[in-house]
Amino acid sequence: MLYPKMNAVRQVFDLNGIWNFKLISDELDRKEQAGRLLKKSLPMPVPSAYNDIYPNREFADHVGEMVYQRTFDVTESMLEGRLVLRFGSAAHRAEVWLNGNRIGAHKGGFLPFSFEIGGKVQEGENLLTVYVNNIVDYSTLPCGRVETESFPGLPDRTVDLPNFDFYNYTGLLRPVWLYTTPLTYIRDITINGRCDGSFEWKVEADGKDPAGSVADIQVLDENGTVLFQGSGFEGAGQLEKIRPWSCEDPCLYRFRVELRNRDGSRDEYTEEFGFRDISIEKCRILLNGKPVYLKGFGKHEEGPFSGRGTNLPLMTKDLGLLKWIGANSFRTSHYPNSEEMMQLCDRMGILVIDEAPAVGLNTGFTATGLLGGSPEGTWAVLKTGEHHRRVMEELVDRDKNHPCVIAWSVANEPASQEEGAKEYFEPLVRLTKERDAQRRPVTIVTYEGSTPETCKVAELCDFLMLNRYRGWYDTEGNLPGAAAKLEAELEGFHRRCPDKPIMLGEYGADTVAGLHDVNARLFTEEYQTLFMKTYAEVFDRLPYITGEHVWVFADFATAENIKRVDGNKKGIFTRDRRPKQAAYYLRDRWMKRD
Ligand code: BDP
């Protein structure tokens, strides 16, 4: 799916800003409400999560529906071509109405969706109403449970218990735009450049009479010099002396398409891309044919005030801190990040493991994603299969051209040791691979309940990504013991899959910034540093370890739980992005570690 871009033929109109907002607590006639202005609404910024904007815990923790509304004006010229309304995302489900008419819906909170609205708007003012539903259950990704709690003498209360360890920030999280295209238009572009300068493309035209169109293409370098010209909806080319895209030199090229239509109109779109290879060979991940050791984090896209809402300064700052600490990569745990984040990573040379919002697929987890729930036979109970397929398709379609994306993660910590896991994941892994022209490696990030003896999905993965908390959730305070357990498990997985690269997807310890202890007790900055050192010593002994992603880049908000003091504190940075002591240790290690 193409990102909205303005050019000589396409216009983009910003619908971000302050919208009208209301939580819906009672039955509501959607059609009736969508046809008139909201009464007693609150001003609400878009993009943003709605939750932390106003005080009141009932407001923040609302379960169910909310409504966003605004008006926008359409000019005569906007109606000459195709007019599209596009949402960067709405968590977790959205139903969109225009001038009192329903125009469509979308499920899944972290991927874009759009509607053609040309025939549905009028010149002048239009009323846009979006109903957003924030419930997570066993049919959504991420997964959660809706339960009714009863207390003596009090009315029943509905609670939504996320199966995951991050606060359920919701609303219109990402930008909203209108954009225009000609009636015959470029629907999609796939461009796949390799580090030897070869490339292939595919252009998809749609709309009125696409069969009568011709596609001309050009490849330009960053200065705008045309390096290649060709035509056709599909084709291949070869350039001499390109600069491959890499972390050190994230050189971007431009693929420019001009669609000439039979009616004399034309569309154009320019997609950025890089020439780079990603492959796997004998326990190594290779970038442009050379082994790359992944240094970095699992990272949430979130921060104070706007929660998980698109926050350009925060994103850019985070990538600056990744560079500062010597990291070269992160995983978008546990959902696709904003499109703007992917663009920044392309530009700054950060390698991304792009994760689907498939977290909490384990009925053995408690409400906050911690172990201790009641296993019910996850794969017989969950109803996520079909939705998961669609999400993988939408994710690959959105991010396929980004050189920064080096792998897909189909899920985080599913019940991969339970019967049915292989049957659930096999088609998803296949679909992800087949849909991606670059055939990037695919993984499923597994947890410690899924051992070398019990894991049912290891063989499906191109590389293994393991989350381990020895020294924290067990063996706490005993780092030599933790190291011994860790090493034994890694060796076990290596014996089982001797050719697959193995990396840690998560390891970490909750750390209260400013808490110190000469004996490096739990929760202190000293313990976090020692924890990192202990794990690093194990990695350095094992030649098949191909990367280390610390949990977590920065402290983040979670649901309330007695194991969480104001959220998850495993950050190497605080939530306001100040380094803890371990940041200096990692910086020292990673700056030296190639
Ligand atoms: C892992 C989860 C991650 C949690 C982390 C933790 O993948 O989302 O935040 O544990 O407990 O199991 O800190």
XYZ file of C-alpha atoms and ligand atoms in Angstrom:
607
model
C 0.000 0.000 0.000
C 1.490 3.307 -1.052
C 2.066 6.105 1.439
C 0.218 9.317 0.512
C 2.657 11.615 -1.270
C 2.114 14.941 -2.933
C 3.515 15.415 -6.434
C 2.702 17.110 -9.731
C -0.539 15.134 -10.112
C -1.462 14.018 -6.596
C -2.596 16.267 -3.779
C -2.537 15.394 -0.091
C -4.743 17.106 2.501
C -4.015 16.874 6.168
C -6.950 15.872 8.372
C -4.847 15.803 11.519
C -5.411 18.234 14.327
C -8.048 18.606 16.983
C -11.122 16.439 16.403
C -14.278 16.116 18.502
C -14.350 13.054 20.699
C -16.624 11.166 23.004
C -16.563 7.818 24.745
C -19.683 5.795 24.066
C -21.115 4.202 27.155
C -24.750 3.597 26.212
C -26.498 2.204 23.194
C -26.141 4.621 20.326
C -27.867 4.935 16.980
C -24.747 5.060 14.845
C -26.467 6.277 11.725
C -28.295 9.017 13.512
C -25.146 10.190 15.333
C -23.071 10.052 12.163
C -25.463 12.487 10.523
C -25.195 15.253 13.109
C -22.557 17.042 15.151
C -21.589 15.469 18.462
C -22.962 17.234 21.516
C -20.774 17.788 24.586
C -17.697 16.412 22.908
C -14.123 16.798 24.057
C -11.356 18.230 21.912
C -9.022 15.353 21.012
C -5.706 15.468 19.161
C -5.251 13.220 16.130
C -2.933 11.399 15.805
C -2.676 10.256 19.414
C -3.906 7.596 21.767
C -6.896 9.114 23.546
C -6.218 7.493 26.928
C -3.793 9.851 28.673
C -5.139 13.126 27.324
C -7.621 13.757 30.156
C -7.488 12.701 33.820
C -9.913 10.096 35.177
C -9.139 6.392 35.255
C -12.603 5.383 34.014
C -11.901 7.518 30.968
C -8.424 6.059 30.374
C -9.529 2.460 30.915
C -12.817 2.668 28.996
C -13.779 -0.626 27.384
C -15.672 -0.505 24.123
C -16.534 2.212 21.665
C -15.566 5.816 21.155
C -16.420 8.293 18.477
C -14.212 10.789 16.665
C -15.702 13.469 14.477
C -14.677 16.429 12.368
C -15.797 18.333 9.315
C -13.707 18.986 6.246
C -14.308 20.973 3.108
C -13.988 19.663 -0.410
C -13.257 21.909 -3.365
C -14.433 21.424 -6.924
C -10.955 20.509 -8.110
C -10.635 17.763 -5.490
C -13.568 16.008 -7.143
C -12.079 15.957 -10.617
C -10.124 12.766 -10.000
C -10.235 10.084 -7.365
C -10.521 11.179 -3.751
C -9.280 8.836 -1.035
C -9.648 8.991 2.734
C -6.738 7.244 4.421
C -6.086 6.303 8.056
C -2.573 5.398 9.227
C -4.286 3.172 11.815
C -7.179 3.008 14.258
C -6.847 0.736 17.293
C -8.307 -1.772 17.161
C -11.393 -1.557 14.914
C -12.900 1.344 13.053
C -16.159 2.036 11.297
C -16.154 5.117 9.108
C -19.195 7.230 8.223
C -19.461 10.221 5.912
C -22.403 12.604 5.978
C -24.494 9.997 7.768
C -23.605 7.104 5.445
C -21.416 4.170 6.394
C -18.467 3.906 4.025
C -16.598 0.952 5.504
C -14.762 -0.647 8.366
C -11.339 -2.025 9.252
C -10.113 -4.472 11.852
C -6.567 -4.369 13.245
C -5.070 -1.429 15.083
C -1.636 -0.943 13.531
C -1.985 -0.937 9.774
C -3.358 1.618 7.327
C -6.657 1.471 5.475
C -8.429 3.708 3.008
C -11.715 4.336 1.237
C -12.544 5.975 -2.059
C -14.971 8.711 -1.206
C -15.362 10.655 -4.452
C -19.030 9.772 -4.960
C -19.819 10.133 -1.275
C -18.729 13.679 -0.543
C -20.164 16.979 -1.590
C -18.479 20.177 -2.571
C -18.214 22.288 0.558
C -18.563 20.905 4.059
C -18.661 17.194 4.893
C -19.102 15.445 8.215
C -16.694 12.613 9.017
C -17.516 10.308 11.934
C -15.312 7.428 13.030
C -16.401 4.859 15.589
C -13.397 3.173 17.141
C -13.627 0.016 19.214
C -10.778 -0.755 21.587
C -11.700 -4.248 22.755
C -9.109 -6.999 22.577
C -10.416 -10.547 22.763
C -9.659 -13.986 21.388
C -10.521 -12.875 17.853
C -8.301 -9.775 17.711
C -4.559 -9.224 17.413
C -3.291 -8.538 19.991
C -5.381 -10.936 22.094
C -7.226 -10.258 25.298
C -10.240 -11.365 27.323
C -13.415 -9.516 28.158
C -14.717 -10.447 31.583
C -17.487 -9.343 33.863
C -16.494 -8.755 37.458
C -19.077 -8.906 40.246
C -18.735 -7.447 43.712
C -21.275 -7.676 46.538
C -23.719 -4.784 46.391
C -22.163 -3.207 43.305
C -23.256 -3.294 39.682
C -21.323 -5.708 37.467
C -18.302 -4.258 35.737
C -16.927 -5.201 32.326
C -13.159 -5.312 32.098
C -10.961 -6.026 29.125
C -7.888 -7.944 30.192
C -5.073 -7.697 27.700
C -3.070 -10.888 27.268
C 0.002 -8.735 26.882
C 2.307 -6.574 28.909
C 1.696 -3.109 27.491
C -1.033 -0.587 28.080
C -3.900 -0.872 25.629
C -3.497 2.574 24.080
C -6.200 3.125 21.479
C -7.938 5.625 19.227
C -6.835 7.246 15.991
C -3.174 6.528 16.626
C -1.777 7.586 13.288
C -2.266 10.360 10.721
C -5.460 10.803 8.718
C -5.345 12.206 5.211
C -7.328 12.878 2.095
C -5.477 12.501 -1.167
C -6.284 12.666 -4.822
C -5.188 10.589 -7.779
C -6.281 10.550 -11.415
C -9.165 8.161 -12.198
C -6.678 5.676 -13.613
C -4.002 5.422 -11.007
C -0.971 3.585 -9.667
C -2.350 1.308 -6.963
C 0.880 -0.327 -5.902
C 4.576 -0.604 -6.639
C 6.955 -3.394 -5.707
C 10.637 -2.677 -6.146
C 13.328 -5.097 -5.180
C 16.962 -3.954 -5.478
C 19.935 -6.210 -4.802
C 23.429 -5.260 -3.763
C 24.875 -6.295 -7.156
C 22.828 -3.503 -8.750
C 20.139 -5.739 -10.229
C 16.500 -4.924 -9.577
C 12.975 -5.991 -10.457
C 9.788 -4.046 -10.393
C 6.059 -4.504 -10.561
C 3.556 -1.703 -11.003
C -0.171 -2.212 -10.479
C -2.607 0.163 -12.138
C -6.259 0.377 -11.192
C -9.386 2.487 -11.611
C -10.898 3.414 -14.958
C -9.568 1.373 -17.878
C -6.156 0.403 -16.436
C -5.558 -1.940 -19.367
C -5.230 1.112 -21.600
C -2.288 2.532 -19.650
C 1.440 2.454 -20.137
C 3.948 2.539 -17.274
C 7.258 4.348 -17.733
C 9.801 3.902 -15.024
C 13.030 5.556 -13.987
C 15.629 4.861 -11.331
C 17.236 7.991 -9.904
C 20.030 8.431 -7.429
C 19.788 10.670 -4.393
C 20.828 13.705 -6.448
C 18.028 13.113 -8.911
C 20.263 11.849 -11.742
C 18.427 9.348 -13.916
C 20.361 6.072 -13.921
C 17.886 3.856 -15.706
C 14.783 4.260 -17.853
C 12.369 1.582 -18.908
C 8.743 0.745 -19.362
C 6.277 -1.986 -18.486
C 4.245 -3.077 -15.517
C 6.847 -5.669 -14.698
C 10.496 -5.702 -15.534
C 14.078 -6.019 -14.417
C 17.221 -3.977 -14.807
C 20.847 -3.805 -13.867
C 22.907 -0.835 -12.726
C 26.663 -0.619 -12.538
C 28.390 0.810 -9.502
C 25.498 1.308 -7.118
C 26.047 2.053 -3.429
C 24.414 -0.805 -1.525
C 22.123 0.193 1.342
C 23.768 -0.565 4.690
C 23.770 0.689 8.282
C 26.944 2.700 7.606
C 25.773 4.061 4.269
C 21.969 3.937 4.072
C 21.947 5.077 0.493
C 18.461 5.450 -0.960
C 17.526 5.476 -4.622
C 14.242 6.541 -6.151
C 11.972 4.475 -8.330
C 9.759 6.811 -10.307
C 6.672 5.570 -12.120
C 4.701 7.526 -14.644
C 1.405 6.029 -15.725
C 0.164 7.362 -19.071
C -3.513 6.672 -19.573
C -5.575 6.273 -22.703
C -7.723 9.291 -21.829
C -4.631 11.502 -21.831
C -4.384 11.742 -18.042
C -1.327 10.562 -16.161
C -0.439 9.506 -12.646
C 2.963 9.432 -11.040
C 4.526 8.123 -7.859
C 8.077 7.952 -6.580
C 9.043 5.222 -4.125
C 12.342 5.210 -2.268
C 14.267 1.964 -2.113
C 17.715 0.557 -1.552
C 19.952 -2.017 -3.150
C 20.590 -4.587 -0.479
C 20.538 -8.344 0.122
C 19.499 -10.179 3.187
C 20.168 -13.879 3.470
C 20.943 -16.645 5.906
C 23.825 -19.041 5.718
C 25.168 -21.469 8.278
C 24.060 -19.815 11.521
C 24.641 -16.316 10.187
C 22.394 -13.497 9.022
C 24.079 -11.835 6.067
C 23.563 -8.251 4.950
C 24.939 -7.709 1.461
C 26.778 -11.011 1.726
C 28.537 -10.179 4.997
C 27.568 -11.465 8.459
C 25.793 -8.862 10.528
C 25.523 -9.185 14.295
C 22.244 -7.645 15.433
C 22.692 -5.275 18.368
C 19.673 -3.507 19.707
C 16.336 -3.836 21.402
C 12.782 -4.891 21.472
C 11.168 -1.484 21.356
C 7.698 -0.104 21.980
C 6.412 2.779 19.949
C 5.101 4.785 22.877
C 5.758 7.594 25.302
C 4.101 10.028 27.669
C 0.907 11.914 26.713
C 0.310 10.567 23.220
C 0.841 6.919 24.199
C 1.238 4.922 21.037
C 0.215 7.835 18.810
C 2.558 8.891 16.005
C 5.067 11.243 17.570
C 7.701 12.368 15.066
C 10.096 14.053 17.519
C 10.045 11.015 19.815
C 10.629 8.574 16.943
C 13.535 10.557 15.607
C 15.027 10.962 19.060
C 14.752 7.211 19.652
C 16.686 6.438 16.503
C 19.299 9.009 17.496
C 19.653 7.190 20.824
C 19.934 3.842 19.032
C 22.852 5.246 17.055
C 24.364 6.755 20.197
C 24.337 3.441 22.021
C 25.901 1.596 19.075
C 22.796 -0.426 18.182
C 22.084 -1.352 14.580
C 18.617 -2.855 14.872
C 15.328 -3.254 16.737
C 12.156 -5.292 16.657
C 8.853 -3.453 16.380
C 7.597 -5.323 19.428
C 4.736 -6.050 19.445
C 2.959 -4.460 16.443
C 3.852 -2.726 13.190
C 5.220 0.732 13.887
C 4.159 3.895 12.058
C 4.997 4.250 8.398
C 7.011 7.352 9.261
C 9.167 5.207 11.563
C 9.964 2.834 8.718
C 10.917 5.786 6.515
C 13.238 7.106 9.217
C 14.886 3.695 9.608
C 15.500 3.518 5.857
C 17.155 6.867 6.036
C 19.189 6.294 9.184
C 20.344 2.766 8.394
C 18.570 0.887 11.174
C 17.690 -2.778 10.614
C 14.129 -3.645 11.554
C 12.525 -6.932 12.465
C 8.960 -6.091 11.530
C 6.501 -7.723 13.900
C 2.801 -8.419 13.454
C 0.521 -7.374 16.328
C 0.217 -11.047 17.221
C 0.990 -11.047 20.919
C -0.889 -12.796 23.701
C -1.689 -15.894 21.661
C -1.414 -17.974 24.764
C -4.335 -18.783 27.015
C -1.779 -19.634 29.696
C -0.921 -15.964 30.151
C -2.572 -13.840 32.789
C -4.265 -10.568 32.026
C -1.010 -8.659 31.861
C 0.885 -11.047 29.687
C 2.616 -12.752 32.578
C 2.613 -16.486 33.034
C 0.127 -17.955 35.461
C -3.203 -17.972 33.649
C -5.056 -21.173 32.994
C -3.994 -23.030 29.867
C -7.118 -23.919 27.921
C -5.586 -25.347 24.778
C -4.712 -22.119 22.995
C -5.060 -23.284 19.416
C -8.482 -24.770 19.960
C -9.742 -21.639 21.689
C -8.333 -18.719 19.675
C -10.282 -17.395 16.689
C -7.476 -15.322 15.204
C -6.434 -17.496 12.259
C -8.190 -15.733 9.391
C -7.503 -12.272 10.780
C -3.843 -13.181 11.269
C -3.607 -14.071 7.580
C -5.016 -10.718 6.568
C -2.709 -8.874 8.944
C 0.370 -10.603 7.499
C -0.764 -9.663 3.999
C -1.398 -6.052 4.964
C 1.945 -5.849 6.772
C 3.981 -7.219 3.874
C 2.060 -5.028 1.427
C 2.760 -1.934 3.491
C 6.443 -2.491 4.273
C 7.750 -4.623 1.400
C 9.831 -1.898 -0.250
C 11.657 -0.704 2.867
C 15.326 -1.647 2.829
C 15.349 -1.301 6.624
C 13.026 -4.291 7.001
C 15.263 -7.347 7.163
C 12.849 -9.927 8.578
C 9.229 -10.544 9.524
C 8.122 -11.696 12.939
C 4.798 -13.484 12.717
C 4.134 -13.482 16.469
C 5.605 -12.829 19.894
C 5.536 -15.546 22.544
C 2.640 -17.639 21.315
C 1.863 -20.974 22.968
C 4.355 -22.537 20.590
C 4.824 -25.596 22.769
C 1.138 -26.551 22.632
C -0.430 -29.040 20.214
C -1.740 -27.169 17.188
C 0.977 -24.477 17.095
C 2.691 -25.917 14.038
C -0.600 -26.246 12.166
C -1.508 -22.650 13.063
C 1.808 -21.092 12.054
C 2.926 -23.126 9.062
C 0.492 -21.497 6.588
C 1.181 -18.041 8.034
C 4.931 -18.385 7.601
C 4.438 -19.671 4.046
C 2.048 -16.862 3.167
C 4.409 -14.211 4.533
C 7.308 -15.540 2.534
C 5.399 -15.999 -0.684
C 3.844 -12.561 -0.523
C 7.221 -10.852 -0.089
C 9.114 -10.415 -3.378
C 12.333 -10.094 -1.362
C 11.679 -13.407 0.441
C 12.971 -11.970 3.698
C 13.622 -14.346 6.583
C 10.626 -15.104 8.796
C 10.638 -15.875 12.498
C 8.315 -16.510 15.424
C 9.612 -15.116 18.703
C 9.287 -17.762 21.411
C 9.291 -17.737 25.203
C 10.884 -19.872 27.861
C 7.820 -22.144 28.149
C 8.761 -23.395 24.700
C 11.938 -25.391 25.223
C 14.306 -27.171 22.832
C 12.349 -30.314 23.696
C 8.815 -28.923 23.406
C 8.846 -26.076 20.857
C 6.679 -26.969 17.851
C 7.689 -24.119 15.535
C 11.508 -23.927 15.544
C 11.826 -25.630 12.153
C 9.381 -23.150 10.585
C 11.670 -20.232 11.411
C 14.590 -19.080 9.268
C 16.327 -17.923 12.410
C 15.407 -18.460 16.030
C 14.520 -15.523 18.204
C 14.281 -16.500 21.864
C 13.067 -14.457 24.830
C 14.725 -15.395 28.103
C 14.436 -14.004 31.622
C 16.705 -16.315 33.608
C 17.996 -14.139 36.448
C 14.737 -12.245 36.590
C 11.478 -14.219 36.538
C 13.380 -17.219 37.878
C 16.880 -17.683 39.308
C 16.467 -14.069 40.370
C 19.541 -12.540 41.962
C 21.655 -15.536 40.961
C 23.371 -14.527 37.756
C 25.850 -17.433 37.539
C 22.867 -19.796 37.834
C 20.978 -17.794 35.211
C 23.935 -17.961 32.824
C 24.210 -21.718 33.260
C 20.523 -22.229 32.465
C 20.655 -19.849 29.513
C 23.648 -21.537 27.973
C 22.134 -24.992 28.360
C 18.952 -23.862 26.572
C 20.832 -22.166 23.758
C 22.942 -25.269 23.260
C 19.750 -27.319 23.215
C 18.239 -25.213 20.436
C 21.519 -25.280 18.528
C 21.606 -29.080 18.705
C 18.055 -29.194 17.426
C 18.578 -26.660 14.598
C 22.343 -26.743 13.920
C 22.234 -24.490 10.844
C 19.901 -21.802 12.094
C 21.174 -18.517 13.476
C 19.935 -17.934 17.020
C 19.444 -14.575 18.647
C 17.954 -13.311 21.860
C 14.766 -11.396 21.194
C 14.372 -10.278 24.795
C 16.327 -10.417 28.039
C 16.145 -7.846 30.781
C 15.538 -6.856 34.374
C 13.205 -4.236 35.842
C 15.352 -1.346 36.979
C 14.323 1.724 38.906
C 16.379 4.647 37.624
C 18.381 6.120 40.471
C 18.242 3.011 42.664
C 21.739 1.816 43.503
C 23.262 -0.918 45.609
C 26.853 -1.869 46.114
C 25.737 -5.520 46.128
C 23.813 -5.165 42.882
C 20.428 -6.190 44.279
C 17.332 -6.725 42.144
C 15.801 -3.550 40.654
C 19.037 -1.536 40.943
C 20.954 -0.044 38.083
C 23.932 -2.180 39.083
C 21.897 -5.387 38.738
C 20.699 -4.436 35.272
C 24.288 -3.768 34.184
C 25.533 -7.056 35.629
C 22.599 -8.874 34.044
C 23.567 -7.497 30.634
C 27.222 -8.471 31.166
C 26.285 -11.975 32.258
C 24.183 -12.586 29.153
C 26.849 -11.051 26.910
C 29.476 -13.436 28.251
C 27.289 -16.374 27.277
C 26.650 -14.971 23.771
C 30.335 -14.412 23.199
C 31.064 -18.069 23.943
C 28.541 -19.372 21.393
C 29.473 -18.850 17.743
C 25.942 -19.418 16.404
C 24.504 -16.447 18.325
C 23.756 -13.865 15.713
C 22.344 -11.047 17.724
C 21.208 -9.609 21.016
C 18.036 -7.608 21.450
C 17.714 -6.337 24.986
C 14.282 -5.952 26.546
C 13.570 -3.118 26.361
C 14.666 0.126 24.760
C 12.745 2.400 27.151
C 10.415 2.005 30.133
C 6.786 1.822 29.033
C 3.238 1.861 30.320
C 1.445 -1.403 31.119
C -1.873 -2.403 32.631
C -1.874 -2.089 36.427
C -0.418 -5.107 38.128
C 1.461 -5.715 41.350
C 4.491 -6.799 39.317
C 4.615 -3.428 37.613
C 5.550 -0.237 39.445
C 4.232 2.494 37.164
C 4.761 0.301 34.134
C 7.525 -1.941 32.871
C 10.912 -0.715 34.041
C 13.209 -2.928 31.995
C 14.149 0.040 29.835
C 17.785 0.819 29.213
C 16.377 4.326 28.940
C 13.677 5.747 31.163
C 10.331 6.597 29.619
C 11.572 10.162 29.106
C 14.616 8.721 27.368
C 17.348 9.256 29.963
C 20.021 6.559 30.060
C 20.288 4.171 32.993
C 23.731 2.898 33.998
C 23.511 -0.164 31.732
C 23.247 2.134 28.698
C 26.913 3.016 29.142
C 27.903 -0.620 29.461
C 26.001 -1.531 26.279
C 27.402 1.450 24.448
C 30.892 0.404 25.279
C 30.194 -3.192 24.227
C 28.311 -2.430 21.040
C 30.648 0.246 19.769
C 33.381 -2.407 19.760
C 31.274 -5.375 18.621
C 30.916 -5.846 14.871
C 7.968 -10.920 27.583
C 7.063 -10.176 26.629
C 7.138 -8.672 26.774
C 7.127 -8.302 28.244
C 8.330 -8.928 28.906
C 8.454 -8.583 30.396
O 7.337 -10.541 25.292
O 6.081 -8.065 26.083
O 7.053 -6.921 28.469
O 8.198 -10.313 28.799
O 7.942 -9.345 31.205
O 7.383 -12.094 27.966
O 9.013 -7.548 30.714
